[in-house]
Coordinates of C-alpha atoms in Angstrom, one line a residue:
Chain I
X270 CA 0.0 0.0 0.0
X271 CA 1.7 3.1 -1.2
X272 CA 0.8 6.5 0.3
X273 CA 3.8 8.6 -0.6
X274 CA 3.1 11.9 -2.3
X275 CA 5.0 10.8 -5.4
X276 CA 2.6 8.0 -6.1
X277 CA -0.3 9.1 -8.2
X278 CA -2.3 5.9 -7.7
X279 CA -3.3 4.3 -4.4
X280 CA -5.2 1.4 -3.0
X281 CA -6.4 1.8 0.5
X282 CA -9.0 0.7 3.0
X283 CA -9.8 4.1 4.5
X284 CA -12.0 6.7 2.9
X285 CA -10.5 9.6 1.0
X286 CA -11.3 13.4 0.8
X287 CA -12.1 14.5 -2.7
X288 CA -11.2 18.1 -1.8
X289 CA -7.8 17.0 -0.5
X290 CA -7.0 15.1 -3.7
X291 CA -8.0 18.1 -5.8
X292 CA -5.8 20.4 -3.8
X293 CA -2.9 17.9 -4.1
X294 CA -3.2 17.7 -7.9
X295 CA -3.6 21.5 -8.2
X296 CA 0.0 21.8 -6.8
X297 CA 1.4 20.1 -9.9
X298 CA 0.9 23.2 -12.1
X299 CA -0.4 26.7 -12.1
X300 CA -1.8 26.1 -15.6
X301 CA -4.6 23.8 -14.7
X302 CA -7.9 25.2 -16.0
X303 CA -10.2 22.2 -16.1
X304 CA -10.4 19.3 -13.6
X305 CA -12.7 16.4 -14.3
X306 CA -13.4 13.9 -11.5
X307 CA -15.1 10.5 -11.5
X308 CA -16.3 9.3 -8.2
X309 CA -17.8 5.8 -8.0
X310 CA -20.1 5.2 -5.0
X311 CA -21.9 2.2 -3.6
X312 CA -25.4 1.8 -5.0
X313 CA -28.2 0.1 -3.1
X314 CA -29.6 -1.8 -6.1
X315 CA -27.9 -3.9 -8.7
X316 CA -30.0 -5.7 -11.3
X317 CA -33.0 -5.5 -9.0
X318 CA -31.2 -7.0 -6.0
X319 CA -31.0 -5.0 -2.7
X320 CA -27.4 -4.7 -1.6
X321 CA -26.5 -4.3 2.0
X322 CA -22.7 -4.3 1.8
X323 CA -19.9 -4.3 -0.8
X324 CA -16.5 -5.7 -0.3
X325 CA -13.6 -5.2 -2.6
X326 CA -10.3 -7.2 -2.8
X327 CA -7.3 -6.6 -5.0
X328 CA -4.1 -8.3 -6.1
X329 CA -1.5 -6.3 -4.3
X330 CA 1.4 -4.9 -6.4
X331 CA -0.4 -5.7 -9.7
X332 CA -3.4 -3.5 -9.0
X333 CA -1.2 -0.5 -8.0
X334 CA 1.0 -1.2 -11.1
X335 CA -2.0 -1.1 -13.4
X336 CA -3.4 2.1 -11.8
X337 CA 0.1 3.8 -12.2
X338 CA 0.2 2.7 -15.8
X339 CA -3.3 4.3 -16.4
X340 CA -2.1 7.6 -14.9
X341 CA 1.0 7.6 -17.0
X342 CA -0.8 6.7 -20.2
X343 CA -3.6 9.2 -19.7
X344 CA -1.0 12.0 -19.3
X345 CA 0.8 11.0 -22.4
X346 CA -2.1 10.1 -24.7
X347 CA -4.5 12.9 -23.7
X348 CA -2.0 15.6 -23.0
X349 CA -3.4 16.3 -19.6
X350 CA -1.2 17.8 -16.9
X351 CA -1.8 15.2 -14.2
X352 CA -4.0 12.4 -13.0
X353 CA -4.5 10.6 -9.7
X354 CA -6.5 7.5 -8.9
X355 CA -7.6 6.0 -5.5
X356 CA -9.5 2.8 -5.1
X357 CA -10.7 1.5 -1.8
X358 CA -10.8 -2.1 -0.7
X359 CA -12.5 -3.9 2.2
X360 CA -16.1 -3.5 3.3
X361 CA -17.9 -0.5 1.9
X362 CA -21.4 0.7 2.8
X363 CA -24.1 2.0 0.5
X364 CA -23.4 5.6 -0.4
X365 CA -19.7 5.4 0.5
X366 CA -16.9 6.4 -1.9
X367 CA -15.3 3.5 -3.8
X368 CA -13.1 4.9 -6.5
X369 CA -11.8 8.4 -7.4
X370 CA -10.2 9.5 -10.6
X371 CA -9.0 13.1 -10.9
X372 CA -7.9 14.3 -14.4
X373 CA -6.4 17.8 -14.5
X374 CA -5.8 19.6 -17.9
X375 CA -5.3 23.0 -19.2
X376 CA -8.7 22.8 -20.8
X377 CA -11.7 20.7 -20.1
X378 CA -12.0 18.7 -23.3
X379 CA -8.9 16.6 -22.7
X380 CA -9.7 16.2 -19.0
X381 CA -13.1 14.8 -19.8
X382 CA -11.7 12.4 -22.4
X383 CA -8.9 11.2 -20.1
X384 CA -11.1 10.7 -17.1
X385 CA -13.7 8.7 -19.0
X386 CA -11.0 6.6 -20.6
X387 CA -9.3 6.0 -17.3
X388 CA -12.3 4.5 -15.5
X389 CA -13.1 2.2 -18.4
X390 CA -9.4 1.2 -18.5
X391 CA -9.4 0.6 -14.7
X392 CA -12.4 -1.8 -15.1
X393 CA -10.7 -3.6 -17.9
X394 CA -7.2 -4.0 -16.6
X395 CA -7.0 -3.6 -12.8
X396 CA -7.2 -6.8 -10.7
X397 CA -9.9 -5.7 -8.2
X398 CA -13.0 -7.8 -7.4
X399 CA -16.3 -6.8 -5.9
X400 CA -18.4 -9.0 -3.6
X401 CA -22.0 -7.9 -3.0
X402 CA -24.0 -9.0 0.0
X403 CA -27.7 -9.2 -0.9
X404 CA -30.7 -10.8 0.6
X405 CA -29.7 -13.9 -1.3
X406 CA -26.3 -14.0 0.3
X407 CA -22.8 -13.1 -1.0
X408 CA -22.1 -13.0 -4.7
X409 CA -18.9 -12.2 -6.6
X410 CA -19.9 -9.6 -9.2
X411 CA -19.3 -10.3 -12.9
X412 CA -17.5 -7.6 -14.8
X413 CA -19.6 -4.8 -16.1
X414 CA -18.5 -2.5 -19.0
Chain H
X66 CA 9.5 -22.8 -7.7
X67 CA 6.5 -21.1 -9.3
X68 CA 4.0 -19.4 -7.0
X69 CA 0.4 -19.5 -8.2
X70 CA -2.0 -17.1 -6.5
X71 CA -5.8 -17.5 -6.4
X72 CA -8.2 -14.5 -6.2
X73 CA -11.9 -13.9 -5.5
X74 CA -14.1 -16.8 -6.6
X75 CA -11.0 -18.9 -7.4
X76 CA -9.6 -18.4 -3.9
X77 CA -12.9 -19.6 -2.6
X78 CA -12.9 -22.6 -4.9
X79 CA -9.3 -23.4 -4.0
X80 CA -9.8 -22.9 -0.3
X81 CA -6.4 -21.3 -0.1
X82 CA -4.6 -18.2 -1.3
X83 CA -1.7 -19.8 -3.2
X84 CA 0.2 -22.9 -4.2
X85 CA 3.8 -23.5 -5.2
X86 CA 4.9 -25.8 -8.0
X87 CA 8.3 -27.0 -9.1
X88 CA 8.2 -27.2 -12.9
X89 CA 12.0 -26.9 -13.6
X90 CA 13.6 -23.9 -15.2
X91 CA 10.8 -23.3 -17.7
X92 CA 7.2 -24.4 -18.3
X93 CA 4.3 -23.8 -20.6
X94 CA 0.9 -22.6 -19.3
X95 CA -0.5 -26.0 -20.3
X96 CA 2.1 -27.7 -18.1
X97 CA 1.1 -25.4 -15.2
X98 CA -2.6 -26.0 -15.7
X99 CA -1.9 -29.8 -15.6
X100 CA 0.0 -29.4 -12.3
X101 CA -2.8 -27.2 -10.8
X102 CA -5.4 -29.7 -12.0
X103 CA -3.9 -32.6 -10.0
X104 CA -5.2 -31.1 -6.8
X105 CA -7.8 -28.6 -8.1
X106 CA -9.3 -30.2 -11.3
X107 CA -11.9 -27.6 -11.9
X108 CA -9.4 -24.7 -11.7
X109 CA -6.9 -26.6 -13.8
X110 CA -9.7 -27.0 -16.5
X111 CA -10.5 -23.2 -16.3
X112 CA -6.9 -22.3 -17.0
X113 CA -6.5 -24.9 -19.8
X114 CA -9.7 -23.8 -21.5
X115 CA -8.5 -20.1 -21.3
X116 CA -11.7 -19.2 -19.3
X117 CA -9.7 -17.0 -17.0
X118 CA -6.9 -14.5 -17.4
X119 CA -3.4 -15.4 -16.2
X120 CA -0.8 -12.9 -15.1
X121 CA 2.9 -13.5 -14.7
X122 CA 4.9 -11.1 -12.6
X123 CA 2.0 -8.6 -12.6
X124 CA 1.2 -8.5 -16.3
X125 CA -1.5 -10.4 -18.1
X126 CA 0.1 -12.9 -20.5
X127 CA -1.1 -14.8 -23.6
X128 CA -1.5 -18.6 -23.8
X129 CA 1.9 -19.2 -25.4
X130 CA 3.8 -17.5 -22.6
X131 CA 6.7 -19.5 -21.1
X132 CA 6.9 -19.4 -17.3
X133 CA 10.2 -19.4 -15.6
X134 CA 11.4 -20.6 -12.2
X135 CA 10.8 -18.0 -9.6
X136 CA 7.8 -16.4 -11.5
X137 CA 4.7 -15.2 -9.7
X138 CA 1.6 -16.4 -11.5
X139 CA -1.9 -15.3 -10.7
X140 CA -5.2 -16.7 -11.8
X141 CA -7.6 -13.7 -12.3
X142 CA -11.4 -14.0 -12.5
X143 CA -13.1 -11.2 -14.4
X144 CA -12.4 -7.9 -12.8
X145 CA -15.2 -5.9 -11.1
X146 CA -13.5 -2.8 -9.6
X147 CA -14.4 0.8 -10.4
X148 CA -17.7 1.0 -8.5
Chain U
X273 CA -28.1 35.0 -4.1
X274 CA -29.8 31.8 -3.2
X275 CA -28.2 29.3 -0.8
X276 CA -31.2 27.2 0.3
X277 CA -30.8 23.5 0.1
X278 CA -33.6 23.3 -2.4
X279 CA -31.8 25.3 -5.0
X280 CA -29.5 23.2 -7.2
X281 CA -27.7 26.2 -8.7
X282 CA -25.9 29.0 -6.9
X283 CA -23.8 32.0 -7.7
X284 CA -21.7 33.2 -4.8
X285 CA -18.5 35.2 -4.0
X286 CA -17.1 32.8 -1.4
X287 CA -15.3 29.5 -2.2
X288 CA -17.1 26.2 -2.0
X289 CA -16.2 22.7 -0.7
X290 CA -16.3 20.0 -3.4
X291 CA -16.6 17.3 -0.7
X292 CA -19.6 19.1 0.8
X293 CA -21.3 19.5 -2.5
X294 CA -20.8 15.8 -3.3
X295 CA -22.2 14.8 0.1
X296 CA -25.2 17.0 -0.4
X297 CA -26.0 15.5 -3.8
X298 CA -25.5 11.9 -2.4
X299 CA -28.5 12.6 -0.1
X300 CA -30.9 12.8 -3.0
X301 CA -30.8 9.0 -3.7
X302 CA -29.3 5.8 -2.5
X303 CA -29.0 4.6 -6.1
X304 CA -26.2 6.9 -7.2
X305 CA -23.3 4.8 -8.6
X306 CA -21.4 7.3 -10.7
X307 CA -20.7 11.0 -10.0
X308 CA -18.9 13.1 -12.6
X309 CA -17.6 16.5 -11.5
X310 CA -16.2 19.4 -13.5
X311 CA -14.2 21.9 -11.6
X312 CA -12.9 25.0 -13.4
X313 CA -10.0 26.7 -11.9
X314 CA -8.0 29.9 -12.6
X315 CA -5.1 29.4 -15.0
X316 CA -2.0 31.5 -14.9
X317 CA -1.7 31.7 -18.7
X318 CA -4.2 32.6 -21.4
X319 CA -3.0 32.9 -25.0
X320 CA 0.6 33.5 -23.8
X321 CA -0.4 36.3 -21.4
X322 CA 0.4 36.0 -17.7
X323 CA -2.7 36.5 -15.6
X324 CA -2.4 37.9 -12.1
X325 CA -6.1 38.0 -11.2
X326 CA -9.5 37.1 -12.6
X327 CA -12.8 38.8 -11.8
X328 CA -16.2 37.5 -12.7
X329 CA -19.5 39.4 -12.8
X330 CA -22.9 38.1 -13.5
X331 CA -26.4 39.3 -14.4
X332 CA -28.3 38.6 -11.1
X333 CA -31.5 36.6 -11.5
X334 CA -30.9 35.7 -15.1
X335 CA -27.6 33.8 -14.4
X336 CA -29.3 31.8 -11.6
X337 CA -32.3 31.1 -13.8
X338 CA -30.0 29.8 -16.6
X339 CA -28.1 27.6 -14.2
X340 CA -31.3 26.2 -12.8
X341 CA -32.6 25.5 -16.3
X342 CA -29.3 23.6 -17.1
X343 CA -29.8 21.4 -14.0
X344 CA -33.4 20.6 -14.9
X345 CA -32.7 19.9 -18.5
X346 CA -29.6 17.7 -17.7
X347 CA -31.7 15.6 -15.4
X348 CA -34.5 15.2 -18.0
X349 CA -32.4 14.7 -21.1
X350 CA -29.6 12.5 -19.7
X351 CA -31.7 10.6 -17.2
X352 CA -29.3 11.4 -14.4
X353 CA -30.5 11.5 -10.8
X354 CA -29.4 14.9 -9.8
X355 CA -27.1 17.9 -10.7
X356 CA -25.8 20.9 -8.9
X357 CA -23.9 23.9 -10.2
X358 CA -22.0 26.6 -8.4
X359 CA -20.3 29.6 -10.1
X360 CA -18.2 32.1 -8.2
X361 CA -18.1 35.8 -8.9
X362 CA -15.8 38.6 -7.8
X363 CA -12.0 38.5 -7.6
X364 CA -10.4 35.0 -8.0
X365 CA -6.7 34.2 -7.7
X366 CA -4.7 31.8 -9.8
X367 CA -5.4 28.2 -8.8
X368 CA -8.7 29.0 -7.0
X369 CA -12.0 27.3 -7.8
X370 CA -14.3 29.1 -10.2
X371 CA -17.1 26.8 -11.2
X372 CA -18.3 23.4 -10.1
X373 CA -20.8 21.0 -11.8
X374 CA -21.7 17.8 -10.1
X375 CA -23.7 15.2 -12.1
X376 CA -24.9 12.1 -10.3
X377 CA -26.3 9.1 -12.1
X378 CA -27.0 5.5 -11.6
X379 CA -24.1 4.7 -13.9
X380 CA -21.2 6.7 -15.2
X381 CA -22.0 7.0 -18.9
X382 CA -25.0 9.4 -18.5
X383 CA -23.2 11.3 -15.7
X384 CA -20.2 12.0 -18.0
X385 CA -22.5 13.1 -20.9
X386 CA -24.6 15.3 -18.7
X387 CA -21.6 17.0 -17.0
X388 CA -19.8 17.7 -20.3
X389 CA -23.0 19.1 -21.8
X390 CA -23.7 21.2 -18.8
X391 CA -20.4 23.1 -18.8
X392 CA -20.7 23.8 -22.6
X393 CA -24.3 25.0 -22.0
X394 CA -23.3 27.2 -19.1
X395 CA -20.7 28.9 -21.3
X396 CA -23.2 29.3 -24.1
X397 CA -26.3 30.6 -22.1
X398 CA -25.3 31.9 -18.7
X399 CA -24.7 35.7 -18.4
X400 CA -21.3 35.7 -16.6
X401 CA -18.3 37.7 -17.7
X402 CA -14.6 37.3 -17.0
X403 CA -12.2 40.1 -16.7
X404 CA -8.5 39.2 -16.7
X405 CA -5.8 41.3 -15.1
X406 CA -2.5 40.8 -17.1
X407 CA 0.7 42.7 -17.4
X408 CA -1.0 44.7 -20.1
X409 CA -3.9 45.8 -17.9
X410 CA -7.4 44.6 -17.5
X411 CA -9.2 42.9 -20.4
X412 CA -12.7 41.5 -20.8
X413 CA -12.4 38.0 -22.1
X414 CA -14.1 37.0 -25.3
X415 CA -16.1 33.8 -25.1
X416 CA -14.3 30.6 -25.7
X417 CA -16.0 27.4 -26.7
Chain E
X90 CA -40.9 52.5 -18.3
X91 CA -38.4 50.1 -19.7
X92 CA -35.2 49.4 -17.8
X93 CA -32.1 48.7 -19.8
X94 CA -29.1 47.1 -18.0
X95 CA -25.5 47.3 -19.3
X96 CA -23.0 44.6 -18.4
X97 CA -19.2 44.0 -18.5
X98 CA -17.7 45.9 -21.5
X99 CA -21.0 47.7 -22.2
X100 CA -21.3 48.9 -18.6
X101 CA -17.8 50.3 -19.0
X102 CA -18.7 52.0 -22.3
X103 CA -21.9 53.4 -20.9
X104 CA -20.3 54.6 -17.7
X105 CA -23.4 53.4 -15.8
X106 CA -25.3 50.3 -14.9
X107 CA -28.7 51.0 -16.4
X108 CA -31.0 53.5 -18.1
X109 CA -34.8 53.9 -18.2
X110 CA -36.8 54.8 -21.3
X111 CA -40.5 55.6 -21.8
X112 CA -41.5 54.1 -25.1
X113 CA -45.2 53.7 -24.5
X114 CA -47.1 50.5 -24.0
X115 CA -45.0 48.6 -26.7
X116 CA -41.9 49.1 -28.6
X117 CA -39.7 47.2 -31.1
X118 CA -36.0 46.5 -30.5
X119 CA -35.2 49.0 -33.3
X120 CA -37.1 51.7 -31.4
X121 CA -35.2 50.9 -28.3
X122 CA -31.8 50.9 -30.0
X123 CA -32.7 54.4 -31.4
X124 CA -33.6 55.6 -27.9
X125 CA -30.3 54.2 -26.5
X126 CA -28.4 55.7 -29.4
X127 CA -29.4 59.2 -28.5
X128 CA -27.1 59.3 -25.5
X129 CA -24.9 56.2 -26.3
X130 CA -24.5 56.2 -30.1
X131 CA -22.0 53.3 -30.2
X132 CA -24.1 51.0 -28.0
X133 CA -27.2 51.9 -29.9
X134 CA -25.4 50.9 -33.1
X135 CA -24.3 47.5 -31.6
X136 CA -27.9 46.7 -30.7
X137 CA -29.3 47.8 -34.1
X138 CA -26.6 45.8 -35.9
X139 CA -27.4 42.7 -33.8
X140 CA -23.8 42.6 -32.6
X141 CA -24.8 41.8 -29.0
X142 CA -27.5 39.6 -27.5
X143 CA -30.5 41.2 -25.8
X144 CA -32.5 39.6 -23.0
X145 CA -36.0 40.6 -22.0
X146 CA -37.1 39.6 -18.5
X147 CA -34.1 37.1 -18.2
X148 CA -34.5 35.3 -21.5
X149 CA -32.6 36.1 -24.7
X150 CA -35.0 37.3 -27.4
X151 CA -34.8 37.5 -31.2
X152 CA -34.7 40.7 -33.2
X153 CA -38.5 40.8 -33.8
X154 CA -39.4 40.7 -30.1
X155 CA -41.9 43.3 -28.9
X156 CA -40.9 45.0 -25.7
X157 CA -43.6 46.0 -23.3
X158 CA -43.9 48.7 -20.7
X159 CA -42.3 47.5 -17.4
X160 CA -40.0 45.0 -19.1
X161 CA -36.4 44.6 -18.0
X162 CA -34.0 44.6 -21.0
X163 CA -30.3 43.7 -20.7
X164 CA -27.6 44.1 -23.3
X165 CA -25.3 41.1 -23.1
X166 CA -21.7 41.0 -24.4
X167 CA -20.4 37.5 -25.3
X168 CA -20.5 35.4 -22.1
X169 CA -17.2 34.1 -20.7
X170 CA -18.2 32.2 -17.5
X171 CA -17.3 28.6 -16.8
X172 CA -13.5 29.1 -16.0

């Protein structure tokens, strides 16, 4: 679990502050004009089933490596100034924060594109798994696009 | 030795987090799935039939990848992170 | 200047807390799964000119009305759960927050679309004007798409 | 009375925030731009030539809009909000 300020991507059990993450990324440049943020939160319903709790697990080292790669590639490919990603693991209640992606660009267009690409890429490449507790018991969730 | 890690559903199926196998200096993924299948036939089959992704040293590999002694292999069910 | 909890759109001089705005919108439904946020901040450079300060003014009542209309239309047209918008006026330093749009949906796709549409619509329809102070003096900024 | 509000560059050009005009029960935008032009010829011209947007009671109107007594009209330079 890496929490140094140098690392742009983190996996952690505890909640995060969106404001703190924005202020941290603002420090990387005075030329940031548009910041686009994706925040994924725990929904109460999935395919009609009532969810009481979510639980995430990850493959240590590989998950952090993939998130770091997403940040690096987003900055290169979309010409944004900076990106940071946090994904929580462990038990998560309904309404709580799960994942945060912050894309900071000079202008908004590239920040929107980079942020939307990053969350799709995270779902595709990052070894993190979700277990939902519903009235029917615990189920491992199949990937959703 | 090759370390094989099981995650999520596969960890539950295996009943443990990892196994170790001695397959010499090099081995194919088919040889590894055979070795896994001796104790965990269903998981061995999933790997052989390419039903799940396999990573070696933290990168996903294709079916023709050659595993080396000391590698860390992981069997990865479909990901479901990202909310 | 409206700051009641009922109003989804606000114009205000003081800074805002992104975290507080997210928590406020989360209260509208337990079925929010994807929140997309646009945060516009003051850049140091514009077309090669060094900016020392920004100053925004608005047409009271009409600006609030247009922001409210954007929230209502975003919810209807993009099938999102909720949207809130805050735009600051008065003097704003480099790096400070200017505008915040929070789009909350069941899933991320509609939240991205609604958020990107809303900031473009804000620029197109909302009577707010920016004055930049550069080394050459004060200039009213022409609209940028 | 019709209230006309000036914003941003136009407020600076006008040297004031608003004017009031008595144009009877109804007036066209051309009649209003003529009235504005008596004291502020450059702004009158901008309105007449459709170089700036005009709102009536907080909505942008087209050139053929009829203004009524008591309306609030605003002359709107190109917007530049949104960062």
